[in-house]
Amino acid sequence: MKLNPAQNDAVHYVSGPCLVLAGAGSGKTRVIINKIAYLVQKCGYNARNIAAVTFTNKAAREMKERVAQSMGRKEARGLWISTFHTLGLEIVKREHKVLGLKPGFSLFDDQDTLALLKELTQKELQEDKDLLKALAGAISNWKGGLIIPDQARKLAKDEQQQLFALLYQRYAQHMKAYNALDFDDLILLPTLLLRHHEEVRTRWQTKIQYLLVDEYQDTNTSQYEMVKLLVGERARFTVVGDDDQSIYSWRGAKPQNLVLLGKDFPKLKLIKLEQNYRSSQRILRAANILIANNPHVYDKSLFSELAYGEPMRVLFAANEEQEAERVVAEIVRHKFVGRTQFGDYAILYRGNHQSRLLERALMTNRIPYKLSGGTSFFARAEIKDIMGYLKLVVNPDDDNAFLRVVNLPKRGIGPSTLERLGNFANEKHISMFEAIFAPELNHHLPPNAMSALYQFGRFIVDTGEHAERGEPVEAVKQLIRKINYEDYLYETSTSAKAAEMRMKNISELYRWVTEMLSGDELDEPMTLPEVVNRLTLRDMMERNSEDEGGDQVQLMTLHASKGLEFPYVFMVGVEERILPHQTSIDEDNVDEERRLAYVGITRAQRELWFTLCRERRQFGETMRCEPSRFLYELPQDDLIWENRKPQQTEQERMQTGRSHISNLRDMFKKS
């Protein structure tokens, strides 16, 4: 497919900073792929000096594949395509000495973080789940805003903020002692490092000579700063984004970063991609009219050369049960008439709780479906167990991993032994693993506990040495065999079939690990510590995005649908208090909810349905429902409201008027 004029401009402009404002379905990934090829093949750049960053592993993987197809794998070798967090991890790994980290640092996922915070705040928060969640959120927001504990304490306004800032400091001290980093550290640490160390900054600016950033409207303060520091004064970069699809403010994303770019880089060239290759003209017209109600710094209007398309329909239901049944009945009817596939349909909703009744209706009608956001591969207990062992092998100071696996399968190391070991380790300021080998530990523990711990410790050390001797694949294989994990699964699973399924998951993990250790034509072989960190990161990034597949109706939240497209889309619960959400109405943040509705509408290629209830049960009460304000903001001549007389267009009204006049004339003639 040939590039259109705007795409062509975006690909060929390389002499300065460039912002590509890319509307939904306007082919932005094609621009990035073609631009990388142009930089290498026509502008003399080495692939190894170009980096492209995006927000999900899935997007990075697809981009990598498409670049390899477009340029050939040989020419693309050395090109860095990854998520922001993977790039951050790479910087931390290479600069660990400057950061004062030991080389085998661990990565904590959100569950590890919560477990540690729970342990550190027992006196203050008394294991209150809501407070713990609020604390974890506050720490994440501080890190996203580049605020370190000392600053957080100075900025704290009320009593709770002061307490949280104090606990943030305590958490940071423990993470340093554990030689561990959390998800937000992977942006915070490299950014502060680039800001304060000129030598490091020069090194990375020399390495990354051209930077491309996708989904730029989703960047937070620290990611924006990281980009600025990496591109430096030379400012050779292209960022691609769409302020109308910025729907992650609750994660710290700042769409105003698009505007800030123009202030920080006065020579910024703005290119708009407005031709949409996805949706019918009618769907795009509706999306444009809706989003025009939001304030804009940069105006753009999507257009399509596809057909005008079918009207959008608004369906009513008495309550949420009937709403689910109506959606399923409509899919069955539409599929039968149009001879389509189940995989052509998506049902989008504002909150995860809305999926339960939809699932039930689909199951009752024996319709296959895929729910995005189910249990992720890495959240399964057996995967967390083996990952716990691998984390401990590559970083014996990881107390979280140690506590997960030290008595799994059972080896006679009970809670009282672990409590004594933990207290001893704290007194000595060493990790629990290191404490096993301390000579004076035998004054604190009975001989049988000492022996069990020592054997476990030796096993972990031997496995690590085996991996370091250049036989990591064999070391991992022996590890799984020697802990008798398969026997343990058969003893603890609900059935032999369940044990077999869990063992299959372990085999899948083993396959991934061995592939990464061995490398392939796109990626260099990795060491075991690199593999463990990469998999931990993949787990964090992909918790809710297992690969779709098969002929299934897709169920997902509006947030999860971003970047996807489907021939036929149902947006359910399009009511005040749901979309826009009550919280956003209260916080006067309806603009973001409108962007969310815009994202939902622009997922549809051919046809779009909205559903709403007359009443809905909430918190045990039955509430009357009102149609969402967004439905009234859409062009009414493109909507068919069920049970309402369709509104006539100006043309139809004139036509009707003319026929009335000619009827009257006929009557007068006859009389």
Short mmCIF file of C-alpha atoms in Angstrom, two decimals, residues 422-632:
data_model
loop_
_atom_site.label_atom_id
_atom_site.label_comp_id
_atom_site.label_asym_id
_atom_site.label_seq_id
_atom_site.Cartn_x
_atom_site.Cartn_y
_atom_site.Cartn_z
CA GLY A 422 14.53 -13.27 59.49
CA ASN A 423 15.26 -11.61 62.84
CA PHE A 424 18.88 -12.78 62.71
CA ALA A 425 19.24 -11.46 59.11
CA ASN A 426 17.77 -8.07 60.12
CA GLU A 427 20.17 -7.74 63.07
CA LYS A 428 23.12 -8.48 60.79
CA HIS A 429 21.75 -6.31 57.90
CA ILE A 430 22.12 -9.20 55.47
CA SER A 431 19.65 -11.14 53.33
CA MET A 432 17.93 -14.26 54.69
CA PHE A 433 19.82 -16.40 52.18
CA GLU A 434 23.19 -15.00 53.23
CA ALA A 435 22.22 -15.60 56.88
CA ILE A 436 22.02 -19.38 56.21
CA PHE A 437 25.81 -19.46 55.84
CA ALA A 438 26.62 -17.20 58.84
CA PRO A 439 28.62 -19.27 61.42
CA GLU A 440 26.76 -17.89 64.48
CA LEU A 441 23.28 -18.86 63.11
CA ASN A 442 23.62 -22.23 64.89
CA HIS A 443 23.19 -20.38 68.24
CA HIS A 444 19.67 -19.42 67.11
CA LEU A 445 18.36 -22.62 65.46
CA PRO A 446 18.18 -26.36 66.28
CA PRO A 447 20.49 -28.71 64.28
CA ASN A 448 17.73 -30.25 62.07
CA ALA A 449 16.52 -26.76 60.95
CA MET A 450 20.14 -25.70 60.33
CA SER A 451 20.75 -28.80 58.21
CA ALA A 452 17.56 -28.31 56.10
CA LEU A 453 18.41 -24.65 55.47
CA TYR A 454 22.05 -25.40 54.62
CA GLN A 455 21.06 -28.11 52.10
CA PHE A 456 18.60 -25.74 50.45
CA GLY A 457 21.23 -22.97 50.34
CA ARG A 458 23.84 -25.28 48.78
CA PHE A 459 21.33 -26.43 46.14
CA ILE A 460 20.61 -22.82 45.08
CA VAL A 461 24.36 -21.92 45.00
CA ASP A 462 25.20 -25.06 42.96
CA THR A 463 22.43 -24.30 40.45
CA GLY A 464 23.72 -20.72 40.05
CA GLU A 465 27.29 -21.95 39.50
CA HIS A 466 26.07 -24.54 36.98
CA ALA A 467 24.30 -21.75 35.02
CA GLU A 468 27.36 -19.47 35.17
CA ARG A 469 29.62 -22.23 33.83
CA GLY A 470 27.87 -21.77 30.51
CA GLU A 471 25.22 -24.46 30.90
CA PRO A 472 22.15 -22.40 31.91
CA VAL A 473 19.63 -24.56 29.95
CA GLU A 474 20.84 -27.73 31.69
CA ALA A 475 20.89 -25.92 35.07
CA VAL A 476 17.21 -24.92 34.73
CA LYS A 477 16.25 -28.45 33.63
CA GLN A 478 18.04 -30.01 36.63
CA LEU A 479 16.46 -27.46 39.00
CA ILE A 480 12.89 -28.47 38.02
CA ARG A 481 13.79 -32.18 38.21
CA LYS A 482 15.65 -32.05 41.55
CA ILE A 483 12.92 -30.26 43.50
CA ASN A 484 10.48 -33.05 42.46
CA TYR A 485 7.99 -30.43 41.41
CA GLU A 486 5.95 -32.84 39.27
CA ASP A 487 5.35 -35.15 42.27
CA TYR A 488 4.41 -32.10 44.36
CA LEU A 489 1.82 -31.06 41.72
CA TYR A 490 0.23 -34.54 41.68
CA GLU A 491 0.03 -34.50 45.51
CA THR A 492 -1.49 -31.01 45.81
CA SER A 493 -3.70 -30.62 42.69
CA THR A 494 -7.45 -31.30 42.76
CA SER A 495 -7.09 -34.06 40.13
CA ALA A 496 -4.50 -35.81 37.98
CA LYS A 497 -5.84 -33.84 34.98
CA ALA A 498 -5.28 -30.53 36.83
CA ALA A 499 -1.71 -31.59 37.74
CA GLU A 500 -1.07 -32.48 34.10
CA MET A 501 -2.32 -29.05 32.93
CA ARG A 502 -0.11 -27.30 35.48
CA MET A 503 2.91 -29.34 34.38
CA LYS A 504 2.16 -28.28 30.78
CA ASN A 505 2.43 -24.65 31.92
CA ILE A 506 5.85 -25.41 33.47
CA SER A 507 6.96 -26.96 30.13
CA GLU A 508 5.82 -23.80 28.33
CA LEU A 509 7.84 -21.62 30.73
CA TYR A 510 10.87 -23.92 30.27
CA ARG A 511 10.50 -23.54 26.47
CA TRP A 512 10.52 -19.72 26.75
CA VAL A 513 13.53 -19.73 29.07
CA THR A 514 15.56 -22.04 26.82
CA GLU A 515 14.67 -20.03 23.67
CA MET A 516 15.83 -16.80 25.33
CA LEU A 517 19.02 -18.41 26.66
CA SER A 518 19.84 -19.78 23.20
CA GLY A 519 18.88 -16.68 21.16
CA ASP A 520 17.55 -16.62 17.58
CA GLU A 521 18.07 -14.66 14.37
CA LEU A 522 16.38 -11.55 15.83
CA ASP A 523 17.76 -11.61 19.38
CA GLU A 524 21.17 -12.36 20.88
CA PRO A 525 21.45 -15.18 23.49
CA MET A 526 20.79 -13.93 27.04
CA THR A 527 22.26 -14.86 30.40
CA LEU A 528 20.00 -16.41 33.05
CA PRO A 529 19.75 -13.13 35.09
CA GLU A 530 18.74 -11.27 31.89
CA VAL A 531 16.10 -13.91 31.10
CA VAL A 532 14.62 -13.73 34.62
CA ASN A 533 14.41 -9.93 34.54
CA ARG A 534 12.90 -9.94 31.03
CA LEU A 535 10.25 -12.51 32.03
CA THR A 536 9.40 -10.61 35.23
CA LEU A 537 8.95 -7.50 33.11
CA ARG A 538 6.84 -9.39 30.57
CA ASP A 539 4.62 -10.57 33.42
CA MET A 540 4.15 -7.00 34.69
CA MET A 541 3.41 -5.65 31.22
CA GLU A 542 1.17 -8.44 29.99
CA ARG A 543 -0.85 -9.33 33.01
CA ASN A 544 -4.00 -8.63 31.07
CA SER A 545 -3.09 -9.42 27.50
CA GLU A 546 -2.87 -13.07 26.62
CA ASP A 547 -2.91 -13.73 22.90
CA GLU A 548 -6.33 -13.75 21.29
CA GLY A 549 -7.15 -16.61 19.01
CA GLY A 550 -9.91 -18.64 17.40
CA ASP A 551 -13.39 -17.69 16.25
CA GLN A 552 -14.60 -16.05 19.47
CA VAL A 553 -16.59 -12.98 20.44
CA GLN A 554 -14.15 -10.57 22.13
CA LEU A 555 -15.12 -9.11 25.53
CA MET A 556 -13.03 -6.28 26.96
CA THR A 557 -13.05 -2.90 28.68
CA LEU A 558 -12.91 0.26 26.59
CA HIS A 559 -9.40 0.87 27.98
CA ALA A 560 -8.21 -2.57 26.81
CA SER A 561 -9.68 -2.06 23.31
CA LYS A 562 -7.31 0.79 22.40
CA GLY A 563 -5.24 -0.07 19.34
CA LEU A 564 -7.60 -2.86 18.23
CA GLU A 565 -10.30 -2.94 15.54
CA PHE A 566 -13.35 -5.12 14.87
CA PRO A 567 -15.90 -5.23 12.03
CA TYR A 568 -18.85 -5.11 14.49
CA VAL A 569 -18.84 -3.44 17.90
CA PHE A 570 -21.33 -3.30 20.78
CA MET A 571 -20.77 -0.59 23.40
CA VAL A 572 -22.83 -1.61 26.43
CA GLY A 573 -24.07 0.48 29.37
CA VAL A 574 -23.87 3.82 27.53
CA GLU A 575 -25.57 5.68 30.39
CA GLU A 576 -24.89 8.61 32.70
CA ARG A 577 -22.91 7.42 35.77
CA ILE A 578 -21.35 4.52 33.76
CA LEU A 579 -20.02 6.34 30.65
CA PRO A 580 -19.26 9.06 31.73
CA HIS A 581 -18.37 7.37 35.01
CA GLN A 582 -19.76 8.90 38.21
CA THR A 583 -16.24 9.44 39.64
CA SER A 584 -15.23 11.43 36.54
CA ILE A 585 -18.43 13.50 36.75
CA ASP A 586 -17.65 14.26 40.43
CA GLU A 587 -14.02 15.13 39.62
CA ASP A 588 -15.03 17.25 36.61
CA ASN A 589 -13.03 15.01 34.26
CA VAL A 590 -15.72 14.27 31.66
CA ASP A 591 -13.29 15.14 28.84
CA GLU A 592 -11.32 11.95 29.45
CA GLU A 593 -14.56 9.89 29.50
CA ARG A 594 -15.47 11.48 26.15
CA ARG A 595 -12.06 10.38 24.82
CA LEU A 596 -12.84 6.88 26.09
CA ALA A 597 -16.18 6.88 24.20
CA TYR A 598 -14.28 8.15 21.12
CA VAL A 599 -11.84 5.24 21.42
CA GLY A 600 -14.80 2.80 21.62
CA ILE A 601 -16.55 4.29 18.57
CA THR A 602 -13.38 4.26 16.44
CA ARG A 603 -12.80 0.55 17.12
CA ALA A 604 -15.76 -0.24 14.81
CA GLN A 605 -15.07 -0.80 11.13
CA ARG A 606 -18.55 -1.42 9.71
CA GLU A 607 -21.35 -1.37 12.28
CA LEU A 608 -21.83 -0.06 15.80
CA TRP A 609 -24.52 -0.63 18.44
CA PHE A 610 -24.99 1.20 21.76
CA THR A 611 -27.03 -0.41 24.54
CA LEU A 612 -28.51 1.02 27.72
CA CYS A 613 -30.93 -0.02 30.47
CA ARG A 614 -34.06 1.68 31.77
CA GLU A 615 -33.06 0.62 35.27
CA ARG A 616 -30.02 -1.08 36.77
CA ARG A 617 -29.19 -2.59 40.14
CA GLN A 618 -26.34 -0.89 41.96
CA PHE A 619 -25.21 -1.57 45.54
CA GLY A 620 -28.42 -3.49 46.23
CA GLU A 621 -30.67 -0.65 44.97
CA THR A 622 -32.55 -0.35 41.69
CA MET A 623 -31.64 2.91 39.96
CA ARG A 624 -33.37 4.63 37.04
CA CYS A 625 -30.96 5.11 34.13
CA GLU A 626 -30.55 8.01 31.73
CA PRO A 627 -28.92 7.80 28.30
CA SER A 628 -25.33 9.07 28.31
CA ARG A 629 -24.83 12.72 27.32
CA PHE A 630 -22.42 11.36 24.67
CA LEU A 631 -25.34 9.76 22.76
CA TYR A 632 -26.98 13.21 22.47
#
